[in-house]
mmCIF file of C-alpha atoms in Angstrom:
data_model
loop_
_atom_site.group_PDB
_atom_site.id
_atom_site.type_symbol
_atom_site.label_atom_id
_atom_site.label_comp_id
_atom_site.label_asym_id
_atom_site.label_seq_id
_atom_site.Cartn_x
_atom_site.Cartn_y
_atom_site.Cartn_z
ATOM 1 C CA MET A 1 1.713 -11.372 -41.009
ATOM 2 C CA LYS A 2 -0.275 -13.992 -42.738
ATOM 3 C CA ALA A 3 -2.875 -13.536 -45.212
ATOM 4 C CA ARG A 4 -4.887 -15.521 -46.549
ATOM 5 C CA VAL A 5 -6.108 -15.029 -50.721
ATOM 6 C CA HIS A 6 -9.096 -16.881 -52.469
ATOM 7 C CA VAL A 7 -9.363 -17.303 -55.967
ATOM 8 C CA MET A 8 -12.684 -18.462 -56.893
ATOM 9 C CA LEU A 9 -14.267 -18.623 -60.646
ATOM 10 C CA LYS A 10 -16.967 -15.686 -61.321
ATOM 11 C CA ASP A 11 -20.275 -16.716 -60.770
ATOM 12 C CA GLY A 12 -21.812 -17.925 -64.359
ATOM 13 C CA VAL A 13 -18.174 -19.185 -65.432
ATOM 14 C CA LEU A 14 -18.652 -22.348 -65.505
ATOM 15 C CA ASP A 15 -16.341 -24.619 -63.576
ATOM 16 C CA PRO A 16 -15.945 -27.915 -64.997
ATOM 17 C CA GLN A 17 -13.876 -28.896 -61.594
ATOM 18 C CA GLY A 18 -16.622 -28.493 -59.388
ATOM 19 C CA GLU A 19 -19.089 -29.729 -61.865
ATOM 20 C CA ALA A 20 -16.439 -33.241 -62.045
ATOM 21 C CA VAL A 21 -16.619 -33.085 -57.622
ATOM 22 C CA ARG A 22 -20.423 -32.936 -57.725
ATOM 23 C CA ALA A 23 -20.735 -35.382 -59.907
ATOM 24 C CA ALA A 24 -18.621 -37.853 -58.654
ATOM 25 C CA LEU A 25 -20.324 -37.582 -55.033
ATOM 26 C CA GLY A 26 -23.123 -38.233 -56.527
ATOM 27 C CA HIS A 27 -21.613 -41.303 -57.600
ATOM 28 C CA MET A 28 -20.157 -42.458 -54.401
ATOM 29 C CA GLY A 29 -24.243 -41.979 -52.727
ATOM 30 C CA PHE A 30 -23.845 -38.352 -51.433
ATOM 31 C CA SER A 31 -27.118 -37.587 -53.226
ATOM 32 C CA GLY A 32 -27.880 -34.260 -51.431
ATOM 33 C CA VAL A 33 -25.133 -31.746 -53.354
ATOM 34 C CA ALA A 34 -26.788 -29.844 -55.424
ATOM 35 C CA ALA A 35 -23.804 -27.541 -56.432
ATOM 36 C CA VAL A 36 -20.274 -27.868 -56.329
ATOM 37 C CA ARG A 37 -17.704 -24.986 -57.259
ATOM 38 C CA GLN A 38 -13.844 -25.195 -56.433
ATOM 39 C CA GLY A 39 -11.385 -22.374 -56.447
ATOM 40 C CA LYS A 40 -7.495 -22.123 -54.723
ATOM 41 C CA VAL A 41 -6.762 -20.556 -51.322
ATOM 42 C CA ILE A 42 -2.938 -19.368 -50.815
ATOM 43 C CA GLU A 43 -1.910 -18.922 -47.392
ATOM 44 C CA LEU A 44 1.082 -16.211 -47.701
ATOM 45 C CA ASP A 45 3.906 -14.939 -44.876
ATOM 46 C CA LEU A 46 4.452 -11.619 -45.002
ATOM 47 C CA ALA A 47 7.058 -9.119 -43.844
ATOM 48 C CA ALA A 48 5.050 -6.607 -43.382
ATOM 49 C CA THR A 49 3.487 -5.288 -39.964
ATOM 50 C CA ASP A 50 0.957 -2.750 -41.037
ATOM 51 C CA THR A 51 -2.353 -4.396 -41.655
ATOM 52 C CA ALA A 52 -3.380 -1.497 -44.555
ATOM 53 C CA ALA A 53 -0.245 -1.988 -46.165
ATOM 54 C CA ALA A 54 0.261 -5.422 -45.871
ATOM 55 C CA GLU A 55 -3.414 -5.778 -47.966
ATOM 56 C CA ALA A 56 -2.766 -3.202 -50.315
ATOM 57 C CA GLU A 57 0.099 -5.567 -51.524
ATOM 58 C CA VAL A 58 -2.052 -8.539 -51.514
ATOM 59 C CA LYS A 59 -4.286 -7.262 -53.528
ATOM 60 C CA ALA A 60 -1.945 -5.479 -56.170
ATOM 61 C CA MET A 61 0.069 -9.544 -56.274
ATOM 62 C CA CYS A 62 -3.720 -11.000 -56.791
ATOM 63 C CA GLU A 63 -4.420 -8.393 -60.024
ATOM 64 C CA LYS A 64 -0.674 -9.140 -61.168
ATOM 65 C CA LEU A 65 -0.424 -12.770 -60.868
ATOM 66 C CA LEU A 66 -2.776 -14.857 -58.274
ATOM 67 C CA ALA A 67 -5.813 -14.853 -60.198
ATOM 68 C CA ASN A 68 -7.295 -14.046 -63.557
ATOM 69 C CA THR A 69 -9.241 -11.282 -63.584
ATOM 70 C CA VAL A 70 -11.419 -11.929 -66.653
ATOM 71 C CA ILE A 71 -13.026 -15.020 -64.831
ATOM 72 C CA GLU A 72 -11.678 -15.189 -61.452
ATOM 73 C CA LYS A 73 -12.368 -13.442 -58.400
ATOM 74 C CA TYR A 74 -10.278 -12.724 -55.239
ATOM 75 C CA THR A 75 -10.914 -12.339 -51.589
ATOM 76 C CA VAL A 76 -8.023 -11.112 -48.954
ATOM 77 C CA GLU A 77 -8.307 -11.732 -45.259
ATOM 78 C CA ILE A 78 -5.236 -10.020 -43.667
ATOM 79 C CA ALA A 79 -4.179 -12.133 -39.503
ATOM 80 C CA MET B 1 -27.151 -25.146 -46.577
ATOM 81 C CA LYS B 2 -23.561 -24.135 -48.326
ATOM 82 C CA ALA B 3 -20.566 -25.473 -46.597
ATOM 83 C CA ARG B 4 -16.805 -24.638 -47.755
ATOM 84 C CA VAL B 5 -14.126 -27.167 -47.576
ATOM 85 C CA HIS B 6 -10.134 -26.128 -47.201
ATOM 86 C CA VAL B 7 -7.579 -28.535 -48.128
ATOM 87 C CA MET B 8 -4.193 -27.898 -47.675
ATOM 88 C CA LEU B 9 -1.212 -29.485 -47.574
ATOM 89 C CA LYS B 10 0.119 -31.033 -43.814
ATOM 90 C CA ASP B 11 2.933 -28.953 -42.529
ATOM 91 C CA GLY B 12 5.843 -30.712 -43.268
ATOM 92 C CA VAL B 13 5.097 -31.759 -47.056
ATOM 93 C CA LEU B 14 7.213 -29.252 -49.321
ATOM 94 C CA ASP B 15 4.224 -27.569 -51.769
ATOM 95 C CA PRO B 16 5.980 -26.793 -54.993
ATOM 96 C CA GLN B 17 2.860 -25.090 -55.866
ATOM 97 C CA GLY B 18 3.109 -22.544 -53.717
ATOM 98 C CA GLU B 19 6.910 -22.796 -53.948
ATOM 99 C CA ALA B 20 7.059 -21.519 -57.569
ATOM 100 C CA VAL B 21 4.802 -19.083 -56.499
ATOM 101 C CA ARG B 22 6.919 -17.955 -53.841
ATOM 102 C CA ALA B 23 9.585 -17.486 -56.745
ATOM 103 C CA ALA B 24 6.954 -15.989 -59.239
ATOM 104 C CA LEU B 25 6.198 -13.030 -56.833
ATOM 105 C CA GLY B 26 9.752 -12.490 -55.675
ATOM 106 C CA HIS B 27 10.941 -12.010 -59.037
ATOM 107 C CA MET B 28 8.096 -9.701 -59.955
ATOM 108 C CA GLY B 29 9.356 -7.225 -56.827
ATOM 109 C CA PHE B 30 7.395 -8.507 -54.225
ATOM 110 C CA SER B 31 10.589 -8.863 -52.316
ATOM 111 C CA GLY B 32 8.604 -9.624 -48.426
ATOM 112 C CA VAL B 33 7.142 -12.875 -48.930
ATOM 113 C CA ALA B 34 8.689 -15.399 -46.442
ATOM 114 C CA ALA B 35 6.304 -18.398 -47.745
ATOM 115 C CA VAL B 36 3.647 -19.395 -49.468
ATOM 116 C CA ARG B 37 1.224 -22.785 -49.023
ATOM 117 C CA GLN B 38 -1.411 -23.610 -51.533
ATOM 118 C CA GLY B 39 -4.543 -25.547 -51.553
ATOM 119 C CA LYS B 40 -8.049 -25.900 -52.307
ATOM 120 C CA VAL B 41 -11.182 -24.260 -51.436
ATOM 121 C CA ILE B 42 -14.911 -26.303 -52.044
ATOM 122 C CA GLU B 43 -17.639 -24.706 -51.885
ATOM 123 C CA LEU B 44 -20.506 -27.301 -51.853
ATOM 124 C CA ASP B 45 -24.330 -26.395 -51.466
ATOM 125 C CA LEU B 46 -26.052 -29.083 -49.620
ATOM 126 C CA ALA B 47 -29.773 -30.368 -49.487
ATOM 127 C CA ALA B 48 -29.147 -31.493 -45.582
ATOM 128 C CA THR B 49 -31.058 -28.948 -43.155
ATOM 129 C CA ASP B 50 -29.272 -29.802 -40.110
ATOM 130 C CA THR B 51 -26.036 -28.419 -39.388
ATOM 131 C CA ALA B 52 -24.627 -31.241 -38.201
ATOM 132 C CA ALA B 53 -25.705 -33.803 -39.825
ATOM 133 C CA ALA B 54 -24.280 -31.702 -42.608
ATOM 134 C CA GLU B 55 -21.073 -31.100 -41.207
ATOM 135 C CA ALA B 56 -20.650 -35.448 -40.773
ATOM 136 C CA GLU B 57 -21.375 -35.353 -44.113
ATOM 137 C CA VAL B 58 -19.220 -33.026 -45.536
ATOM 138 C CA LYS B 59 -16.723 -34.741 -43.376
ATOM 139 C CA ALA B 60 -17.184 -37.998 -45.350
ATOM 140 C CA MET B 61 -16.489 -36.953 -48.771
ATOM 141 C CA CYS B 62 -13.409 -35.091 -47.219
ATOM 142 C CA GLU B 63 -12.415 -38.867 -45.957
ATOM 143 C CA LYS B 64 -13.266 -40.177 -49.454
ATOM 144 C CA LEU B 65 -12.827 -37.655 -52.124
ATOM 145 C CA LEU B 66 -12.133 -34.463 -51.287
ATOM 146 C CA ALA B 67 -8.847 -34.790 -49.323
ATOM 147 C CA ASN B 68 -6.022 -37.348 -49.319
ATOM 148 C CA THR B 69 -4.863 -37.693 -45.991
ATOM 149 C CA VAL B 70 -1.947 -39.396 -46.197
ATOM 150 C CA ILE B 71 -0.702 -35.727 -47.037
ATOM 151 C CA GLU B 72 -3.506 -33.333 -47.128
ATOM 152 C CA LYS B 73 -5.220 -31.957 -43.948
ATOM 153 C CA TYR B 74 -8.463 -30.067 -44.613
ATOM 154 C CA THR B 75 -11.239 -27.676 -43.113
ATOM 155 C CA VAL B 76 -15.009 -27.868 -42.947
ATOM 156 C CA GLU B 77 -17.158 -24.690 -42.285
ATOM 157 C CA ILE B 78 -21.227 -24.800 -42.296
ATOM 158 C CA ALA B 79 -22.585 -21.566 -42.894
#
């Protein structure tokens, strides 16, 4: 079973990495970019075969390791 | 118009960051994780209003800046 986790900075938290990308795109001539946010995507191969159990396990991983929940939000997709 | 870009290392390219996450999860007691790949997700706010034009522009951004196409692959979603 595969899981995909997106970890993004929460809305309102300054994202200097995304801002740097936006500025670089502007310098390269891509003028129509109003905002950029950059985050992480983590793809996991899980031994679990039950969707609900897998989702609960991945959420626990996010809370404990994958995301800094003070400033980051995460979403979990199970496929 | 919003676009979301996923940038992942190509299959077969060693992913030490993902491997470090897998090892850390194992040490924390999450034993059922066979493999982890970590990549980037980039969310862009675009001024473009035409879906096809926006997708072409974001693909050009990927080729020129967002992805290192020697070792990375990317996917573009327009929403």
